[in-house]
Amino acid sequence: MYGNDFSPPDEVSSGALLDQVEAAEAELRAAAARARAQAGDAEPQDHFESVIAADQKIEPRDWMPEDYRRSLVRQIAQHAHSEIIGMQPEGNWITRAPSLKRKAILLAKVQDEAGHGLYLYAAAETLGVDREELVELLLNGRQKYSSIFNYPTLTWADVGAIGWLVDGAAIVNQVPLCRCSYGPYARAMIRVCKEESFHQRQGYEILHTLAHGTPGQRAMAQDAVDRWWYPSLAMFGPPDADSTHSAKSMAWKIKRFSNDDLRQRFVDMCVQQAEALGLRIPDPDLRWNDERQAYDYTQPDYDELMRVIKGDGPCNRQRMEHRRRAHADGAWVREAAAAYAAKRAERAQREEPVAA
Ligand SMILES: [Fe+2]
Ligand SMILES: [Fe+2]
């Protein structure tokens, strides 16, 4: 019915509706002007800085420095790639999970990771990049993903260790990102973190079951923790002194805590949980420091981290080959989806005057 209002000869109501559209547009402009006035200055740079200083959110429509935009695109894209590549090490165990219940839980968990990737690609797209472009940067090796996913999953206990330690480290890293200065990233992180906490608990529960099972199962759980502990510590990145992107990210309130602070928080969290599991953290120098009110611990091998980032980890080649193959195999799905969307859009356009 409303469509008829726009078609002649009923020019009176058509005009009335267009007036409303124009009024709404004027209101939007006025609101944007008020926001600029509230910032105390019409200069976009000042507005940006005042939003950051006031701990408010930068939104896609806001002016932002090119460096800030680029830095966010890089970080969010790498995060998205990590979620997608991160499906592989555990996906490896879906067909071999020890029971139907474990299989269903693992399937849901791996599927969650795909969802995280999609929220994050969508958040990156609000910064004016295209998802296809980002996927291409991953496939041609110009953008990275978290080096943790270049380690193999040798036994079922690895699925437990990944949930407990890798998802645990991800939570410690990502909870502060729920308060990051870029609105779409912060909102995506809130949803992601809620799901990550389930992931951590399911990993913990797998390890708890194994640690209280047969001596063989217990040994398998300990072996998995022994192999995943240091790579998990390395997930927090290089030490603060060597971290190239940190200072700017902190000033922009993208990052809220330094790599070393987050790593310490993770260690402190894990010690008690390991005790409750009855498993040992493989660090002979791990001990409580009364003065610092934190645990002293052995740093991971950062040379190894650099080697793995540069492509020389145990599974780098395998992970990328698999991703490229999956991307090629999925080409027909993307083509079909695009053809379907085009057909729907065309039909909607054709039918609009009739429906009106
Ligand atoms: Fe995730
Ligand atoms: Fe996860």
CSV table of C-alpha atoms and ligand atoms in Angstrom, one decimal:
chain,number,residue,atom,x,y,z
A,1,MET,CA,0.0,0.0,0.0
A,2,TYR,CA,2.7,2.4,0.9
A,3,GLY,CA,4.3,1.9,-2.5
A,4,ASN,CA,1.4,3.6,-4.1
A,5,ASP,CA,2.1,6.7,-2.2
A,6,PHE,CA,5.2,7.2,-4.3
A,7,SER,CA,3.5,6.8,-7.7
A,8,PRO,CA,1.7,9.6,-9.5
A,9,PRO,CA,-0.9,10.9,-9.6
A,10,ASP,CA,-1.1,10.7,-5.8
A,11,GLU,CA,1.5,13.4,-5.5
A,12,VAL,CA,0.2,14.8,-2.2
A,13,SER,CA,1.0,11.7,-0.1
A,14,SER,CA,4.1,11.0,-2.1
A,15,GLY,CA,5.4,14.4,-1.1
A,16,ALA,CA,4.4,13.9,2.5
A,17,LEU,CA,6.4,10.7,2.8
A,18,LEU,CA,9.4,12.2,1.0
A,19,ASP,CA,9.2,15.1,3.5
A,20,GLN,CA,9.4,12.6,6.3
A,21,VAL,CA,12.5,11.0,4.7
A,22,GLU,CA,14.1,14.4,4.4
A,23,ALA,CA,13.3,15.3,8.0
A,24,ALA,CA,14.8,12.0,9.2
A,25,GLU,CA,18.0,12.8,7.2
A,26,ALA,CA,18.1,16.3,8.7
A,27,GLU,CA,17.8,14.8,12.2
A,28,LEU,CA,20.7,12.4,11.5
A,29,ARG,CA,22.8,15.3,10.3
A,30,ALA,CA,21.9,17.3,13.4
A,31,ALA,CA,22.7,14.4,15.7
A,32,ALA,CA,26.1,14.0,14.1
A,33,ALA,CA,26.7,17.8,14.5
A,34,ARG,CA,25.7,17.6,18.1
A,35,ALA,CA,28.1,14.7,18.7
A,36,ARG,CA,30.9,16.9,17.1
A,37,ALA,CA,29.9,19.8,19.2
A,38,GLN,CA,29.9,17.7,22.4
A,39,ALA,CA,33.5,16.7,21.6
A,40,GLY,CA,34.2,20.5,21.9
A,41,ASP,CA,35.6,20.9,18.5
A,42,ALA,CA,34.6,20.2,14.9
A,43,GLU,CA,38.0,18.8,14.0
A,44,PRO,CA,37.7,15.1,13.4
A,45,GLN,CA,41.1,14.3,15.0
A,46,ASP,CA,40.0,16.0,18.2
A,47,HIS,CA,36.7,14.2,18.2
A,48,PHE,CA,38.5,10.9,17.8
A,49,GLU,CA,40.9,11.6,20.6
A,50,SER,CA,38.1,12.8,22.9
A,51,VAL,CA,36.1,9.6,22.3
A,52,ILE,CA,39.2,7.5,23.2
A,53,ALA,CA,39.9,9.6,26.3
A,54,ALA,CA,36.3,9.3,27.5
A,55,ASP,CA,36.4,5.5,27.1
A,56,GLN,CA,33.7,5.6,24.5
A,57,LYS,CA,33.4,3.7,21.3
A,58,ILE,CA,34.6,4.6,17.8
A,59,GLU,CA,31.9,3.5,15.3
A,60,PRO,CA,32.3,2.7,11.6
A,61,ARG,CA,30.8,6.1,10.6
A,62,ASP,CA,33.3,8.0,12.7
A,63,TRP,CA,36.4,9.6,11.4
A,64,MET,CA,39.5,7.6,12.5
A,65,PRO,CA,43.2,7.9,11.7
A,66,GLU,CA,44.4,5.7,8.9
A,67,ASP,CA,46.9,4.0,11.2
A,68,TYR,CA,44.2,3.1,13.6
A,69,ARG,CA,42.0,1.7,10.9
A,70,ARG,CA,44.9,-0.3,9.3
A,71,SER,CA,46.0,-1.6,12.7
A,72,LEU,CA,42.5,-2.8,13.5
A,73,VAL,CA,42.1,-4.5,10.1
A,74,ARG,CA,45.3,-6.3,10.6
A,75,GLN,CA,44.4,-7.5,14.2
A,76,ILE,CA,40.8,-8.4,13.5
A,77,ALA,CA,41.7,-10.2,10.3
A,78,GLN,CA,44.4,-12.2,12.0
A,79,HIS,CA,42.0,-13.0,14.8
A,80,ALA,CA,39.4,-14.2,12.2
A,81,HIS,CA,42.0,-16.3,10.4
A,82,SER,CA,43.0,-17.9,13.7
A,83,GLU,CA,39.5,-18.9,14.5
A,84,ILE,CA,39.1,-20.6,11.1
A,85,ILE,CA,42.5,-22.3,11.0
A,86,GLY,CA,42.0,-23.2,14.7
A,87,MET,CA,39.2,-25.6,13.6
A,88,GLN,CA,41.7,-28.0,12.1
A,89,PRO,CA,43.7,-29.4,15.0
A,90,GLU,CA,40.5,-30.4,16.8
A,91,GLY,CA,38.5,-31.2,13.7
A,92,ASN,CA,41.1,-33.9,13.3
A,93,TRP,CA,39.5,-35.7,16.3
A,94,ILE,CA,35.8,-35.4,15.4
A,95,THR,CA,35.7,-38.9,13.8
A,96,ARG,CA,37.7,-40.4,16.6
A,97,ALA,CA,36.1,-38.9,19.7
A,98,PRO,CA,35.7,-41.7,22.3
A,99,SER,CA,31.9,-41.4,22.6
A,100,LEU,CA,28.9,-40.0,20.8
A,101,LYS,CA,28.5,-37.4,23.5
A,102,ARG,CA,32.1,-36.3,23.2
A,103,LYS,CA,31.7,-36.2,19.4
A,104,ALA,CA,28.6,-34.0,19.6
A,105,ILE,CA,30.3,-31.6,22.0
A,106,LEU,CA,33.5,-31.4,19.9
A,107,LEU,CA,31.4,-30.8,16.7
A,108,ALA,CA,29.6,-27.9,18.4
A,109,LYS,CA,32.9,-26.5,19.7
A,110,VAL,CA,34.5,-26.6,16.2
A,111,GLN,CA,31.4,-25.1,14.7
A,112,ASP,CA,31.5,-22.3,17.3
A,113,GLU,CA,35.0,-21.4,16.1
A,114,ALA,CA,33.7,-21.1,12.5
A,115,GLY,CA,31.1,-18.7,13.9
A,116,HIS,CA,33.8,-16.7,15.7
A,117,GLY,CA,35.6,-16.3,12.4
A,118,LEU,CA,32.5,-15.1,10.7
A,119,TYR,CA,31.7,-12.4,13.5
A,120,LEU,CA,35.2,-11.2,13.1
A,121,TYR,CA,35.3,-11.0,9.3
A,122,ALA,CA,32.0,-9.1,9.6
A,123,ALA,CA,33.6,-6.7,12.1
A,124,ALA,CA,36.6,-6.2,9.8
A,125,GLU,CA,34.3,-5.4,6.9
A,126,THR,CA,32.9,-2.4,8.9
A,127,LEU,CA,36.4,-0.9,8.3
A,128,GLY,CA,36.0,-0.8,4.6
A,129,VAL,CA,37.7,-4.1,3.6
A,130,ASP,CA,36.2,-7.0,1.9
A,131,ARG,CA,36.1,-10.5,3.4
A,132,GLU,CA,37.2,-12.0,0.1
A,133,GLU,CA,40.3,-9.7,0.1
A,134,LEU,CA,41.2,-10.8,3.7
A,135,VAL,CA,40.8,-14.5,2.9
A,136,GLU,CA,43.1,-14.0,-0.1
A,137,LEU,CA,45.7,-12.4,2.2
A,138,LEU,CA,45.6,-15.5,4.4
A,139,LEU,CA,45.8,-17.9,1.5
A,140,ASN,CA,48.7,-16.2,-0.1
A,141,GLY,CA,50.5,-16.0,3.3
A,142,ARG,CA,50.6,-12.2,3.6
A,143,GLN,CA,48.4,-12.3,6.7
A,144,LYS,CA,49.1,-14.6,9.6
A,145,TYR,CA,47.1,-16.6,12.1
A,146,SER,CA,48.0,-17.6,15.7
A,147,SER,CA,51.1,-19.8,15.7
A,148,ILE,CA,49.5,-22.2,18.3
A,149,PHE,CA,47.5,-23.9,15.6
A,150,ASN,CA,50.7,-25.1,13.9
A,151,TYR,CA,51.2,-27.8,16.5
A,152,PRO,CA,49.8,-31.3,16.0
A,153,THR,CA,47.0,-33.0,18.1
A,154,LEU,CA,48.6,-36.4,18.7
A,155,THR,CA,46.1,-37.9,21.2
A,156,TRP,CA,42.5,-37.4,22.4
A,157,ALA,CA,44.0,-35.7,25.5
A,158,ASP,CA,45.2,-32.9,23.2
A,159,VAL,CA,41.6,-32.0,22.7
A,160,GLY,CA,41.3,-31.5,26.5
A,161,ALA,CA,44.6,-29.6,26.7
A,162,ILE,CA,43.6,-27.3,23.8
A,163,GLY,CA,40.3,-26.5,25.5
A,164,TRP,CA,41.8,-25.9,28.9
A,165,LEU,CA,45.0,-24.1,27.9
A,166,VAL,CA,44.5,-22.7,24.3
A,167,ASP,CA,40.9,-21.6,24.8
A,168,GLY,CA,41.9,-20.5,28.3
A,169,ALA,CA,44.7,-18.3,27.0
A,170,ALA,CA,42.3,-17.0,24.3
A,171,ILE,CA,39.9,-15.9,27.0
A,172,VAL,CA,42.6,-14.1,29.0
A,173,ASN,CA,43.6,-12.3,25.8
A,174,GLN,CA,40.1,-11.5,24.6
A,175,VAL,CA,38.2,-10.4,27.8
A,176,PRO,CA,40.0,-7.1,27.8
A,177,LEU,CA,39.2,-6.7,24.1
A,178,CYS,CA,35.5,-6.6,25.1
A,179,ARG,CA,36.4,-3.1,26.2
A,180,CYS,CA,38.5,-2.1,23.2
A,181,SER,CA,37.8,1.3,21.6
A,182,TYR,CA,36.4,0.0,18.3
A,183,GLY,CA,32.6,-0.7,18.8
A,184,PRO,CA,32.1,-3.6,16.3
A,185,TYR,CA,35.2,-5.5,17.6
A,186,ALA,CA,34.3,-5.0,21.2
A,187,ARG,CA,30.7,-6.3,20.6
A,188,ALA,CA,32.0,-9.3,18.7
A,189,MET,CA,34.4,-10.1,21.5
A,190,ILE,CA,31.6,-10.2,24.1
A,191,ARG,CA,29.8,-12.9,22.2
A,192,VAL,CA,33.0,-14.8,21.5
A,193,CYS,CA,34.2,-14.7,25.1
A,194,LYS,CA,30.9,-16.2,26.4
A,195,GLU,CA,31.4,-19.2,24.0
A,196,GLU,CA,35.1,-19.5,24.8
A,197,SER,CA,34.3,-20.0,28.4
A,198,PHE,CA,32.3,-23.1,27.5
A,199,HIS,CA,35.2,-24.3,25.4
A,200,GLN,CA,37.6,-23.9,28.3
A,201,ARG,CA,35.3,-25.9,30.6
A,202,GLN,CA,34.8,-28.7,28.2
A,203,GLY,CA,38.6,-29.1,27.8
A,204,TYR,CA,39.1,-29.0,31.6
A,205,GLU,CA,36.4,-31.7,32.0
A,206,ILE,CA,38.1,-34.0,29.4
A,207,LEU,CA,41.4,-33.6,31.2
A,208,HIS,CA,39.7,-34.2,34.6
A,209,THR,CA,38.1,-37.4,33.4
A,210,LEU,CA,41.4,-38.7,32.0
A,211,ALA,CA,43.4,-37.6,35.0
A,212,HIS,CA,41.1,-39.6,37.2
A,213,GLY,CA,41.0,-42.6,34.8
A,214,THR,CA,43.5,-45.5,34.2
A,215,PRO,CA,47.2,-44.9,34.7
A,216,GLY,CA,47.5,-44.9,30.8
A,217,GLN,CA,44.8,-42.2,30.5
A,218,ARG,CA,46.5,-40.1,33.2
A,219,ALA,CA,49.8,-40.4,31.5
A,220,MET,CA,48.2,-39.3,28.2
A,221,ALA,CA,46.7,-36.2,29.9
A,222,GLN,CA,50.0,-35.3,31.5
A,223,ASP,CA,51.8,-35.7,28.2
A,224,ALA,CA,49.3,-33.4,26.4
A,225,VAL,CA,49.7,-30.7,29.1
A,226,ASP,CA,53.5,-31.1,28.8
A,227,ARG,CA,53.4,-30.4,25.1
A,228,TRP,CA,50.8,-27.6,25.1
A,229,TRP,CA,52.0,-25.6,28.1
A,230,TYR,CA,54.8,-23.5,26.5
A,231,PRO,CA,53.1,-23.0,23.1
A,232,SER,CA,50.1,-21.7,25.1
A,233,LEU,CA,52.3,-19.2,27.0
A,234,ALA,CA,53.7,-18.1,23.6
A,235,MET,CA,50.1,-17.2,22.5
A,236,PHE,CA,50.5,-13.9,24.4
A,237,GLY,CA,53.1,-12.9,21.9
A,238,PRO,CA,56.7,-11.7,22.3
A,239,PRO,CA,57.9,-10.1,25.6
A,240,ASP,CA,56.8,-6.4,26.0
A,241,ALA,CA,60.3,-5.2,25.1
A,242,ASP,CA,60.1,-6.8,21.7
A,243,SER,CA,56.5,-6.2,20.9
A,244,THR,CA,56.3,-3.9,17.8
A,245,HIS,CA,52.6,-3.0,17.8
A,246,SER,CA,51.9,-2.7,21.5
A,247,ALA,CA,52.6,0.9,22.4
A,248,LYS,CA,50.3,2.4,19.8
A,249,SER,CA,47.6,-0.2,20.4
A,250,MET,CA,47.6,0.6,24.1
A,251,ALA,CA,47.4,4.4,23.4
A,252,TRP,CA,44.4,3.8,21.2
A,253,LYS,CA,42.8,1.5,23.8
A,254,ILE,CA,42.6,-1.4,21.4
A,255,LYS,CA,44.9,-3.3,23.7
A,256,ARG,CA,44.4,-2.8,27.5
A,257,PHE,CA,47.2,-4.9,29.0
A,258,SER,CA,50.7,-5.7,27.9
A,259,ASN,CA,51.6,-9.2,26.6
A,260,ASP,CA,53.6,-9.9,29.8
A,261,ASP,CA,50.8,-8.8,32.1
A,262,LEU,CA,48.3,-11.1,30.3
A,263,ARG,CA,50.8,-14.0,30.3
A,264,GLN,CA,51.3,-13.6,34.1
A,265,ARG,CA,47.5,-13.5,34.6
A,266,PHE,CA,47.2,-16.8,32.7
A,267,VAL,CA,50.0,-18.5,34.6
A,268,ASP,CA,48.4,-17.5,38.0
A,269,MET,CA,45.0,-18.8,36.8
A,270,CYS,CA,46.4,-22.1,35.6
A,271,VAL,CA,48.4,-23.1,38.7
A,272,GLN,CA,45.3,-23.7,40.9
A,273,GLN,CA,43.4,-25.3,38.1
A,274,ALA,CA,46.3,-27.7,37.5
A,275,GLU,CA,46.3,-28.7,41.1
A,276,ALA,CA,42.6,-29.4,41.0
A,277,LEU,CA,43.1,-31.5,38.0
A,278,GLY,CA,45.9,-33.4,39.6
A,279,LEU,CA,48.2,-32.6,36.7
A,280,ARG,CA,51.7,-31.0,36.8
A,281,ILE,CA,52.7,-27.9,34.9
A,282,PRO,CA,56.0,-28.8,33.2
A,283,ASP,CA,58.0,-26.0,34.8
A,284,PRO,CA,60.5,-26.9,37.5
A,285,ASP,CA,61.0,-23.2,38.4
A,286,LEU,CA,57.3,-22.4,38.9
A,287,ARG,CA,56.8,-21.0,42.4
A,288,TRP,CA,54.9,-18.4,44.3
A,289,ASN,CA,56.6,-15.0,44.7
A,290,ASP,CA,55.4,-13.4,47.8
A,291,GLU,CA,56.8,-10.0,47.0
A,292,ARG,CA,55.2,-9.9,43.5
A,293,GLN,CA,52.1,-11.7,44.7
A,294,ALA,CA,52.3,-13.8,41.5
A,295,TYR,CA,54.0,-17.0,40.3
A,296,ASP,CA,57.5,-16.9,38.9
A,297,TYR,CA,57.7,-19.1,35.8
A,298,THR,CA,59.9,-20.1,32.9
A,299,GLN,CA,59.4,-18.0,29.8
A,300,PRO,CA,58.5,-19.9,26.6
A,301,ASP,CA,61.1,-20.2,23.8
A,302,TYR,CA,60.5,-17.1,21.8
A,303,ASP,CA,62.9,-18.1,19.1
A,304,GLU,CA,60.7,-21.1,18.5
A,305,LEU,CA,57.7,-18.8,18.4
A,306,MET,CA,59.4,-16.7,15.7
A,307,ARG,CA,60.3,-19.8,13.7
A,308,VAL,CA,56.7,-21.0,13.9
A,309,ILE,CA,55.3,-17.5,12.9
A,310,LYS,CA,57.7,-17.5,9.9
A,311,GLY,CA,56.3,-20.8,8.7
A,312,ASP,CA,58.6,-23.4,10.2
A,313,GLY,CA,56.3,-25.0,12.8
A,314,PRO,CA,55.4,-28.7,12.8
A,315,CYS,CA,52.1,-28.2,10.9
A,316,ASN,CA,52.3,-24.8,9.0
A,317,ARG,CA,52.4,-26.4,5.6
A,318,GLN,CA,49.7,-28.9,6.4
A,319,ARG,CA,47.3,-26.2,7.8
A,320,MET,CA,47.7,-23.9,4.8
A,321,GLU,CA,47.4,-26.7,2.3
A,322,HIS,CA,44.2,-27.9,4.0
A,323,ARG,CA,42.7,-24.4,4.0
A,324,ARG,CA,43.5,-23.8,0.3
A,325,ARG,CA,42.0,-27.1,-0.6
A,326,ALA,CA,38.9,-26.4,1.5
A,327,HIS,CA,38.6,-23.0,-0.1
A,328,ALA,CA,38.9,-24.5,-3.6
A,329,ASP,CA,36.4,-27.2,-2.8
A,330,GLY,CA,34.0,-24.6,-1.5
A,331,ALA,CA,34.1,-22.5,-4.7
A,332,TRP,CA,30.8,-24.0,-6.0
A,333,VAL,CA,29.0,-23.2,-2.7
A,334,ARG,CA,30.1,-19.5,-2.9
A,335,GLU,CA,29.1,-19.4,-6.6
A,336,ALA,CA,25.7,-20.9,-5.9
A,337,ALA,CA,25.1,-18.6,-2.9
A,338,ALA,CA,26.1,-15.5,-5.0
A,339,ALA,CA,23.8,-16.7,-7.9
A,340,TYR,CA,20.9,-17.3,-5.5
A,341,ALA,CA,21.4,-13.8,-3.9
A,342,ALA,CA,21.5,-12.2,-7.3
A,343,LYS,CA,18.3,-14.0,-8.4
A,344,ARG,CA,16.5,-13.0,-5.2
A,345,ALA,CA,17.6,-9.3,-5.6
A,346,GLU,CA,16.5,-9.3,-9.2
A,347,ARG,CA,13.1,-10.9,-8.3
A,348,ALA,CA,12.6,-8.4,-5.4
A,349,GLN,CA,13.3,-5.5,-7.8
A,350,ARG,CA,10.9,-6.9,-10.4
A,351,GLU,CA,8.1,-7.6,-7.8
A,352,GLU,CA,8.4,-4.4,-5.8
A,353,PRO,CA,5.9,-2.3,-7.9
A,354,VAL,CA,3.5,-5.2,-7.9
A,355,ALA,CA,3.8,-5.8,-4.1
A,356,ALA,CA,3.4,-2.1,-3.6
B,1,FE,FE,37.1,-19.0,19.2
B,2,FE,FE,37.3,-21.6,21.4
